[in-house]
Short mmCIF file of C-alpha atoms and ligand atoms in Angstrom, two decimals:
data_model
loop_
_atom_site.label_atom_id
_atom_site.label_comp_id
_atom_site.label_asym_id
_atom_site.label_seq_id
_atom_site.Cartn_x
_atom_site.Cartn_y
_atom_site.Cartn_z
CA MET G 1 65.55 60.65 -37.02
CA SER G 2 62.65 62.63 -35.60
CA ALA G 3 64.32 66.62 -34.97
CA GLU G 4 62.73 69.19 -33.17
CA SER G 5 63.88 72.11 -31.40
CA THR G 6 62.93 74.37 -27.62
CA THR G 7 64.02 76.30 -26.31
CA VAL G 8 64.95 74.00 -22.82
CA GLY G 9 65.95 70.84 -22.17
CA ILE G 10 65.03 69.15 -18.89
CA ILE G 11 66.71 65.42 -18.47
CA GLY G 12 64.54 63.86 -15.88
CA ALA G 13 61.22 63.59 -14.11
CA GLY G 14 62.30 63.89 -10.15
CA PRO G 15 61.87 66.88 -7.83
CA ALA G 16 64.44 68.89 -9.79
CA GLY G 17 63.05 68.56 -12.83
CA LEU G 18 60.09 68.78 -12.41
CA ALA G 19 60.59 71.56 -10.32
CA LEU G 20 61.84 73.40 -12.73
CA ALA G 21 59.24 72.75 -16.07
CA ASN G 22 56.13 74.01 -13.65
CA LEU G 23 57.80 77.44 -13.10
CA LEU G 24 59.03 77.55 -16.63
CA GLN G 25 55.51 76.19 -17.85
CA ARG G 26 54.15 80.01 -15.81
CA SER G 27 57.05 82.31 -17.08
CA GLY G 28 55.64 81.00 -20.53
CA VAL G 29 59.57 79.47 -21.39
CA ALA G 30 59.22 76.92 -23.57
CA CYS G 31 60.56 72.98 -22.47
CA VAL G 32 60.82 69.04 -23.41
CA VAL G 33 61.04 67.10 -19.15
CA LEU G 34 62.25 62.76 -20.80
CA GLU G 35 62.72 60.74 -17.59
CA LEU G 36 63.88 57.24 -18.58
CA ARG G 37 61.36 55.70 -16.46
CA GLU G 38 57.36 54.73 -16.49
CA ARG G 39 54.84 56.65 -15.11
CA ALA G 40 53.97 54.39 -12.79
CA TYR G 41 57.53 54.31 -11.75
CA VAL G 42 58.23 57.55 -10.92
CA GLU G 43 55.09 58.75 -9.65
CA GLU G 44 55.72 55.09 -6.67
CA ARG G 45 59.11 55.76 -5.90
CA GLN G 46 59.87 57.35 -1.70
CA ARG G 47 61.98 58.28 -0.34
CA ALA G 48 62.00 62.06 1.85
CA GLY G 49 58.77 63.51 3.18
CA VAL G 50 59.96 67.55 4.15
CA ILE G 51 58.81 70.74 2.35
CA ASP G 52 60.40 73.42 4.02
CA HIS G 53 59.21 76.20 5.02
CA PHE G 54 60.76 78.68 1.50
CA VAL G 55 60.54 75.87 -0.76
CA GLY G 56 57.05 76.45 0.52
CA GLN G 57 57.49 80.03 -0.66
CA ILE G 58 58.90 79.68 -3.58
CA PHE G 59 55.57 77.79 -4.35
CA GLU G 60 52.52 80.55 -3.04
CA GLU G 61 55.58 82.70 -5.05
CA SER G 62 55.21 81.31 -7.61
CA GLY G 63 50.99 80.62 -7.67
CA LEU G 64 52.01 76.37 -8.18
CA ALA G 65 51.04 76.14 -3.81
CA GLU G 66 47.16 74.95 -4.18
CA ALA G 67 47.55 72.99 -6.94
CA LEU G 68 50.70 71.51 -4.82
CA THR G 69 51.23 70.90 -1.05
CA ALA G 70 47.41 71.89 -0.64
CA GLY G 71 46.04 70.07 2.28
CA MET G 72 49.38 67.99 3.75
CA PRO G 73 50.27 68.54 7.20
CA VAL G 74 52.34 71.83 8.43
CA GLU G 75 54.88 70.26 10.54
CA THR G 76 54.15 71.11 14.13
CA LEU G 77 56.98 69.84 17.01
CA LEU G 78 59.52 67.87 17.28
CA GLU G 79 60.30 65.02 20.20
CA ILE G 80 64.22 64.22 21.04
CA ARG G 81 64.57 62.03 23.08
CA ASN G 82 67.75 61.35 25.75
CA GLU G 83 68.59 58.58 26.03
CA GLY G 84 64.28 57.80 27.62
CA VAL G 85 63.68 61.58 27.62
CA PRO G 86 61.23 63.49 26.29
CA ARG G 87 62.00 67.06 25.13
CA PHE G 88 60.26 68.91 22.52
CA LEU G 89 61.85 71.48 20.53
CA ASP G 90 58.77 74.20 18.29
CA GLY G 91 61.10 74.34 15.86
CA PRO G 92 58.55 76.68 12.97
CA GLY G 93 57.65 79.46 16.51
CA LEU G 94 62.11 79.30 17.46
CA ALA G 95 61.60 80.18 13.38
CA GLY G 96 60.03 83.01 13.87
CA GLY G 97 56.81 81.47 12.52
CA ARG G 98 57.76 79.52 9.28
CA PRO G 99 56.52 75.40 9.11
CA SER G 100 57.40 73.68 6.79
CA ARG G 101 55.72 70.51 5.35
CA LEU G 102 54.60 67.45 5.11
CA VAL G 103 54.32 66.78 1.43
CA PRO G 104 55.84 62.44 0.55
CA GLN G 105 57.97 62.77 -1.77
CA GLN G 106 55.90 60.71 -3.95
CA MET G 107 52.71 62.33 -3.78
CA LEU G 108 54.79 66.14 -5.01
CA VAL G 109 55.85 64.37 -7.59
CA ARG G 110 53.22 63.18 -8.21
CA ARG G 111 51.10 66.52 -8.34
CA MET G 112 53.90 68.68 -10.32
CA ILE G 113 53.04 66.22 -13.39
CA GLY G 114 49.41 66.58 -13.16
CA THR G 115 49.95 70.35 -13.06
CA PHE G 116 52.50 69.93 -15.36
CA GLN G 117 50.83 68.09 -18.17
CA ASP G 118 47.36 69.92 -17.55
CA GLY G 119 49.32 73.17 -18.31
CA GLY G 120 49.61 71.53 -21.34
CA GLY G 121 54.15 69.97 -20.44
CA ASP G 122 55.44 68.31 -22.82
CA LEU G 123 56.42 65.31 -20.35
CA ARG G 124 58.20 61.91 -22.41
CA PHE G 125 58.70 59.11 -20.02
CA GLY G 126 60.47 55.84 -21.18
CA ALA G 127 62.98 58.65 -22.94
CA ARG G 128 66.23 55.83 -23.47
CA ASP G 129 69.47 56.45 -23.88
CA ILE G 130 69.72 59.53 -23.58
CA THR G 131 73.11 61.59 -25.20
CA LEU G 132 74.07 65.13 -24.82
CA HIS G 133 76.40 66.38 -27.88
CA ASP G 134 77.39 70.24 -28.71
CA LEU G 135 77.75 71.60 -25.75
CA ASP G 136 80.28 73.35 -26.63
CA GLY G 137 78.13 75.34 -29.32
CA ALA G 138 75.27 78.02 -29.42
CA ARG G 139 72.43 75.64 -29.76
CA PRO G 140 72.71 71.74 -27.65
CA ARG G 141 71.13 68.40 -28.30
CA VAL G 142 70.10 65.78 -26.90
CA VAL G 143 69.69 62.32 -28.93
CA TYR G 144 67.31 59.76 -27.05
CA ARG G 145 64.95 56.97 -28.07
CA ASP G 146 62.18 57.17 -27.74
CA ALA G 147 58.88 54.76 -24.97
CA ASP G 148 58.20 53.36 -30.08
CA GLY G 149 61.97 52.68 -29.73
CA THR G 150 62.62 55.28 -32.62
CA GLU G 151 65.07 57.89 -33.02
CA ARG G 152 65.11 61.70 -31.50
CA GLU G 153 67.22 64.67 -31.32
CA LEU G 154 65.90 67.53 -29.62
CA THR G 155 68.38 71.09 -30.00
CA CYS G 156 67.27 72.95 -27.21
CA ASP G 157 69.14 77.07 -25.83
CA TYR G 158 69.83 74.77 -22.31
CA LEU G 159 70.10 71.76 -20.74
CA ALA G 160 69.50 71.28 -17.42
CA GLY G 161 70.91 67.68 -16.21
CA CYS G 162 68.32 66.41 -13.99
CA ASP G 163 68.57 62.84 -13.46
CA GLY G 164 70.08 62.25 -10.43
CA TYR G 165 73.26 61.11 -8.83
CA HIS G 166 73.08 58.18 -11.72
CA GLY G 167 72.01 60.67 -14.59
CA VAL G 168 73.77 60.76 -17.57
CA SER G 169 74.03 64.83 -17.62
CA ARG G 170 77.25 65.17 -14.78
CA GLY G 171 79.51 62.66 -17.26
CA SER G 172 78.72 64.45 -20.45
CA ILE G 173 80.90 67.73 -19.03
CA PRO G 174 84.13 66.86 -21.04
CA ASP G 175 86.62 65.99 -18.08
CA GLY G 176 88.78 68.10 -16.09
CA GLU G 177 85.88 71.24 -15.83
CA LEU G 178 84.74 69.12 -12.77
CA THR G 179 85.73 69.68 -9.16
CA THR G 180 83.86 66.49 -7.07
CA TYR G 181 84.14 66.56 -3.52
CA ARG G 182 83.09 63.56 -1.45
CA PHE G 183 82.56 61.94 1.76
CA ASP G 184 82.28 58.94 3.44
CA HIS G 185 80.64 59.49 6.28
CA ARG G 186 81.03 55.98 8.58
CA LEU G 187 77.31 55.07 9.21
CA GLY G 188 74.97 54.15 8.50
CA TRP G 189 70.57 53.41 8.75
CA TYR G 190 68.22 50.22 8.94
CA THR G 191 65.37 51.22 7.78
CA VAL G 192 61.68 49.68 8.43
CA LEU G 193 58.40 50.48 7.98
CA ALA G 194 55.99 48.76 10.21
CA ASP G 195 51.96 48.29 10.90
CA SER G 196 53.41 50.64 14.64
CA PRO G 197 50.73 53.15 14.83
CA ALA G 198 51.64 56.76 14.15
CA PRO G 199 54.02 58.73 16.64
CA ARG G 200 52.14 62.22 18.13
CA TYR G 201 55.04 64.07 16.54
CA PRO G 202 58.37 62.85 14.67
CA LEU G 203 61.04 61.54 17.32
CA MET G 204 64.31 61.92 17.51
CA ALA G 205 65.78 59.61 19.73
CA ILE G 206 69.44 60.04 20.72
CA SER G 207 71.51 56.64 23.41
CA ARG G 208 74.23 55.81 23.73
CA HIS G 209 72.54 52.79 22.03
CA GLY G 210 72.95 54.50 18.65
CA PHE G 211 70.30 56.94 16.98
CA ALA G 212 66.69 55.49 16.83
CA ALA G 213 64.01 57.46 14.84
CA GLN G 214 60.13 57.71 14.46
CA PHE G 215 58.31 59.48 11.96
CA ALA G 216 54.20 58.38 11.03
CA ARG G 217 54.32 56.99 7.42
CA GLY G 218 49.73 57.83 7.63
CA PRO G 219 48.25 56.91 10.99
CA HIS G 220 48.57 54.05 10.87
CA ALA G 221 51.98 52.81 10.30
CA SER G 222 55.38 54.23 10.69
CA ARG G 223 59.02 54.22 9.86
CA PHE G 224 62.01 53.39 11.91
CA TYR G 225 65.07 54.30 11.93
CA LEU G 226 67.84 52.19 13.42
CA GLN G 227 71.77 53.27 13.07
CA HIS G 228 73.94 50.33 13.11
CA PRO G 229 77.51 49.70 13.07
CA TYR G 230 79.20 50.15 9.86
CA GLY G 231 80.65 48.30 8.26
CA GLU G 232 77.85 45.54 9.48
CA ASP G 233 74.61 43.89 7.59
CA PRO G 234 71.55 44.84 9.15
CA ARG G 235 69.35 42.71 7.16
CA ASN G 236 70.30 40.49 9.19
CA TRP G 237 68.39 41.61 12.68
CA SER G 238 65.76 39.00 13.00
CA ASP G 239 62.30 41.23 14.01
CA GLU G 240 62.65 40.68 17.33
CA TYR G 241 65.82 41.90 17.73
CA THR G 242 64.96 44.75 16.39
CA TRP G 243 62.22 45.78 18.07
CA GLU G 244 64.49 45.13 21.17
CA GLN G 245 66.87 47.52 20.11
CA LEU G 246 63.95 50.09 19.30
CA ARG G 247 62.43 48.88 22.78
CA LEU G 248 66.23 50.65 24.31
CA ARG G 249 67.49 53.41 21.70
CA LEU G 250 63.75 54.65 22.27
CA GLY G 251 62.89 54.03 26.34
CA ASP G 252 59.90 52.75 25.77
CA ASP G 253 59.03 49.20 27.18
CA ALA G 254 54.99 49.11 26.05
CA LEU G 255 56.40 50.95 21.89
CA PRO G 256 53.70 48.46 19.76
CA ILE G 257 55.08 45.64 17.86
CA GLY G 258 53.67 45.41 14.13
CA ALA G 259 54.34 43.49 11.14
CA ILE G 260 57.43 44.52 9.34
CA THR G 261 56.63 45.31 5.77
CA GLY G 262 59.79 46.73 4.04
CA ARG G 263 63.50 47.58 5.59
CA GLU G 264 65.94 48.76 3.66
CA VAL G 265 70.12 49.53 4.44
CA VAL G 266 70.48 53.37 3.50
CA GLU G 267 74.45 54.38 4.22
CA MET G 268 75.26 58.16 4.56
CA ARG G 269 77.79 59.49 2.00
CA SER G 270 77.45 62.92 0.41
CA PHE G 271 78.88 64.51 -2.86
CA VAL G 272 79.40 67.91 -4.60
CA VAL G 273 80.30 68.42 -8.24
CA GLU G 274 81.95 72.04 -8.78
CA PRO G 275 81.59 74.56 -10.77
CA MET G 276 77.74 72.98 -10.90
CA ALA G 277 77.04 74.60 -15.08
CA TYR G 278 78.92 73.58 -17.80
CA ARG G 279 78.36 75.79 -21.55
CA LYS G 280 74.45 76.53 -21.31
CA LEU G 281 74.05 72.87 -19.34
CA PHE G 282 73.47 72.88 -15.54
CA LEU G 283 73.53 70.70 -13.23
CA VAL G 284 70.51 70.77 -10.90
CA GLY G 285 69.46 68.80 -7.79
CA ASP G 286 70.83 65.09 -6.86
CA ALA G 287 73.00 65.22 -10.74
CA ALA G 288 75.16 67.70 -8.26
CA HIS G 289 74.69 67.46 -5.27
CA ILE G 290 74.18 64.13 -2.59
CA ILE G 291 73.30 65.00 0.88
CA THR G 292 72.54 62.69 4.18
CA PRO G 293 68.61 62.44 5.03
CA MET G 294 69.24 64.35 8.71
CA GLY G 295 68.22 68.02 7.95
CA ALA G 296 65.78 66.89 5.36
CA LYS G 297 67.22 68.67 2.81
CA GLY G 298 68.32 66.99 -0.83
CA MET G 299 64.50 67.31 -2.39
CA ASN G 300 64.48 70.43 -0.76
CA LEU G 301 68.01 72.10 -2.37
CA ALA G 302 66.73 69.73 -5.67
CA VAL G 303 63.37 72.33 -5.73
CA THR G 304 65.90 75.32 -4.45
CA ASP G 305 68.49 75.01 -7.44
CA ALA G 306 65.27 74.82 -10.03
CA TYR G 307 63.90 78.16 -9.00
CA VAL G 308 67.57 79.81 -9.24
CA LEU G 309 67.59 78.12 -12.41
CA ALA G 310 63.61 79.02 -13.64
CA ARG G 311 64.55 82.77 -12.76
CA ALA G 312 67.70 82.81 -14.78
CA ILE G 313 66.45 81.38 -17.65
CA ILE G 314 62.56 83.79 -17.86
CA ALA G 315 64.91 86.99 -16.58
CA ALA G 316 67.91 85.94 -19.67
CA GLU G 317 64.67 84.17 -22.85
CA GLU G 318 62.37 87.76 -21.26
CA LYS G 319 65.12 90.77 -20.46
CA GLY G 320 68.65 89.91 -22.46
CA ASP G 321 70.21 89.25 -18.62
CA GLY G 322 71.62 86.19 -18.56
CA SER G 323 73.89 87.75 -15.00
CA GLY G 324 71.45 84.98 -12.89
CA LEU G 325 73.03 82.84 -15.32
CA ALA G 326 76.25 83.03 -14.90
CA ALA G 327 75.99 83.11 -11.56
CA TYR G 328 73.69 80.18 -10.58
CA SER G 329 76.86 78.26 -10.07
CA ASP G 330 78.30 79.88 -7.50
CA VAL G 331 74.36 80.86 -5.91
CA CYS G 332 73.62 77.18 -5.67
CA LEU G 333 76.91 76.36 -4.92
CA ARG G 334 77.10 78.91 -1.45
CA ARG G 335 74.13 77.27 -0.82
CA THR G 336 74.85 74.19 -0.75
CA TRP G 337 77.78 73.97 0.96
CA ASP G 338 76.23 75.30 3.93
CA TYR G 339 73.57 72.53 4.24
CA GLN G 340 76.09 70.57 4.18
CA GLU G 341 77.39 70.91 7.47
CA PHE G 342 74.13 71.85 9.15
CA SER G 343 73.72 67.75 7.98
CA ARG G 344 76.88 67.25 9.29
CA TRP G 345 77.25 68.78 11.84
CA PHE G 346 72.93 67.55 12.96
CA SER G 347 74.40 63.71 12.30
CA GLU G 348 77.60 63.87 14.65
CA MET G 349 74.42 65.83 17.62
CA VAL G 350 72.86 61.93 17.61
CA HIS G 351 74.82 59.82 15.88
CA GLU G 352 78.09 60.33 18.14
CA ALA G 353 76.57 59.59 21.38
CA GLY G 354 75.71 55.52 20.38
CA ASP G 355 80.21 56.16 19.23
CA HIS G 356 81.69 52.72 21.16
CA SER G 357 85.36 53.70 19.10
CA GLU G 358 88.13 54.07 21.21
CA ASP G 359 87.52 58.31 21.74
CA GLY G 360 83.26 58.01 22.10
CA ALA G 361 83.06 58.94 24.98
CA PHE G 362 84.51 62.04 24.67
CA ARG G 363 82.80 62.13 21.52
CA ARG G 364 79.05 61.12 23.51
CA LYS G 365 79.84 64.10 25.35
CA LEU G 366 80.21 66.66 23.02
CA ALA G 367 76.86 65.12 20.80
CA GLN G 368 75.38 65.83 24.75
CA ALA G 369 76.25 68.89 24.84
CA ARG G 370 75.83 70.37 21.05
CA LEU G 371 71.57 68.24 22.35
CA GLU G 372 70.81 70.34 25.01
CA ARG G 373 72.70 73.76 23.22
CA LEU G 374 69.69 73.71 21.73
CA PHE G 375 67.31 73.87 24.31
CA SER G 376 69.14 76.06 26.61
CA SER G 377 71.08 78.38 24.31
CA PRO G 378 67.20 80.21 22.87
CA THR G 379 69.13 81.91 19.80
CA ALA G 380 71.29 78.61 19.28
CA GLY G 381 67.49 77.28 19.21
CA ALA G 382 66.43 80.07 16.08
CA ALA G 383 69.58 78.87 14.67
CA PHE G 384 69.30 75.07 14.29
CA ALA G 385 65.29 76.49 13.15
CA ASP G 386 66.62 78.43 10.48
CA LEU G 387 68.33 76.16 8.49
CA MET G 388 65.99 73.39 8.64
CA ALA G 389 62.88 76.49 7.55
CA GLY G 390 65.80 76.29 4.70
CA THR G 391 67.56 80.21 4.68
CA PRO G 392 66.64 82.44 1.35
CA VAL G 393 68.22 83.14 -2.08
P1 LIG H 401 65.63 62.42 -8.44
O1 LIG H 401 64.56 62.27 -7.63
O2 LIG H 401 66.83 61.40 -8.54
O3 LIG H 401 65.39 62.51 -10.18
C1 LIG H 401 65.90 62.23 -11.07
C2 LIG H 401 65.39 61.65 -12.23
O4 LIG H 401 65.61 61.35 -13.27
C3 LIG H 401 65.83 60.36 -14.43
N1 LIG H 401 66.87 60.00 -14.12
C4 LIG H 401 66.95 59.90 -15.78
N2 LIG H 401 66.37 60.56 -17.08
C5 LIG H 401 66.65 60.61 -17.83
N3 LIG H 401 67.45 59.66 -18.36
C6 LIG H 401 68.37 59.56 -18.20
N4 LIG H 401 69.51 58.80 -18.08
C7 LIG H 401 68.64 59.44 -16.48
N5 LIG H 401 68.98 59.33 -15.41
C8 LIG H 401 67.97 59.00 -14.85
C9 LIG H 401 65.18 59.45 -12.87
O5 LIG H 401 64.16 58.44 -12.93
C10 LIG H 401 64.55 60.70 -11.85
O6 LIG H 401 63.57 60.37 -12.02
O7 LIG H 401 66.81 63.95 -8.48
P2 LIG H 401 66.63 64.79 -7.50
O8 LIG H 401 65.04 65.74 -8.64
O9 LIG H 401 67.54 65.84 -8.39
O10 LIG H 401 64.74 64.81 -6.39
C11 LIG H 401 66.85 65.03 -5.39
C12 LIG H 401 65.77 64.23 -4.50
O11 LIG H 401 65.25 62.51 -4.77
C13 LIG H 401 67.22 64.00 -3.28
O12 LIG H 401 67.65 65.01 -3.01
C14 LIG H 401 66.03 62.65 -2.41
O13 LIG H 401 65.37 62.06 -2.23
C15 LIG H 401 66.80 62.94 -1.37
N6 LIG H 401 66.48 62.06 -0.08
C16 LIG H 401 65.79 62.62 1.12
N7 LIG H 401 65.43 64.41 0.57
C17 LIG H 401 65.15 65.30 1.71
O14 LIG H 401 64.93 65.95 2.07
N8 LIG H 401 63.65 64.27 3.19
C18 LIG H 401 64.89 63.04 3.37
O15 LIG H 401 63.80 62.10 4.25
C19 LIG H 401 65.13 62.01 2.13
N9 LIG H 401 65.36 59.94 1.87
C20 LIG H 401 66.22 60.89 0.79
C21 LIG H 401 65.59 60.19 1.22
C22 LIG H 401 66.93 59.90 -1.27
C23 LIG H 401 67.34 59.04 -0.82
N10 LIG H 401 68.09 57.60 -2.35
C24 LIG H 401 67.94 58.44 -3.23
C25 LIG H 401 67.74 56.51 -1.84
C26 LIG H 401 65.56 58.56 0.94
C27 LIG H 401 66.22 58.30 0.31
C28 LIG H 401 66.24 56.23 0.61
#
């Protein structure tokens, strides 16, 4: 078996692992990234699409902004259509001039891989059968099989579990050390990619027929989201029915129809483990928490965790100051729960307007009141915009 060692072993090359790798590299801390999949697969994986203002600041502060987000459009207005009546929310303005950026996740991942490798970074794709060892010792080890099938061992000072919800890191922590919180929002989205002109602004529509949204995917394509009755499989919906529902919910009889090129179902679930660390293994991003897409915080939480961990490791390595590492889990969990609450709050506002349960009529009124408050109270609007822009850690 081939044996090597490094300062930080990073498992997973998603937004969390790649952000951590780039931040460490900037400070001269050695790391190796081990990724299960092939490069092409990782670079094509489409998911999130927004980098909030705070994450933008992280990239600015660390000198990565030019390489990672240059040329990507900034957020302007958000259109919220209520029973077909349009309202426009100036999020960046309400947040005191803090715009987010529209950055497709696959684009950010591609740029982070390029930047890390251009700087001489060690990123190994196709690393299979990863197992973690000696987590209770001073120097934990990672054993894996490389792309050629050779078994390798990497000894590290710190391990970062950035391998997402389905990764191996979390499961390597001994039984009884973690407390798991799960929540099923009992909400589902049917997401449809179509050759339909992009909307002028990102658009969310709340209506008694259910929630719908439309976001640009380039100038000539849109991704649509439709709330579907919980427990029902919307993949059986005909194209005709899908467009009819979109027209009803968006309140737009003239919505241009285009070829549907992709269909997916997203069930809304939340998940958090506490603490986010065990000895020298630190869980980062989706490995520790999953959040609903409402508010677009999944990728942002992942990068922010990576930033908190990078700062802590750099302080420990450069100054022998371990306080950041000791506080890592508490700092990230406080922020995670803040955003879990925000995401749930946002979700109730846009979905319950289409709630047809027994107490749905009452919930619909509450959802309408919550929405109205964003436009009638500058304080409420600013609180919403502050969370959208991303609160500092
Ligand atoms: P990722 O992106 O899942 O990356 C984990 C990486 O680890 C690798 N891996 C392993 N590597 C080595 N060994 C193993 N055993 C491994 N197991 C896994 C994986 O191949 C992968 O490369 O987690 P990370 O880095 O924490 O980043 C989190 C974000 O990806 C996630 O929070 C967001 O994509 C969530 N999310 C959204 N977030 C937003 O902010 N806005 C959105 O609109 C949004 N839409 C979405 C989403 C997530 C979706 N998923 C998960 C299906 C839409 C979807 C459909």
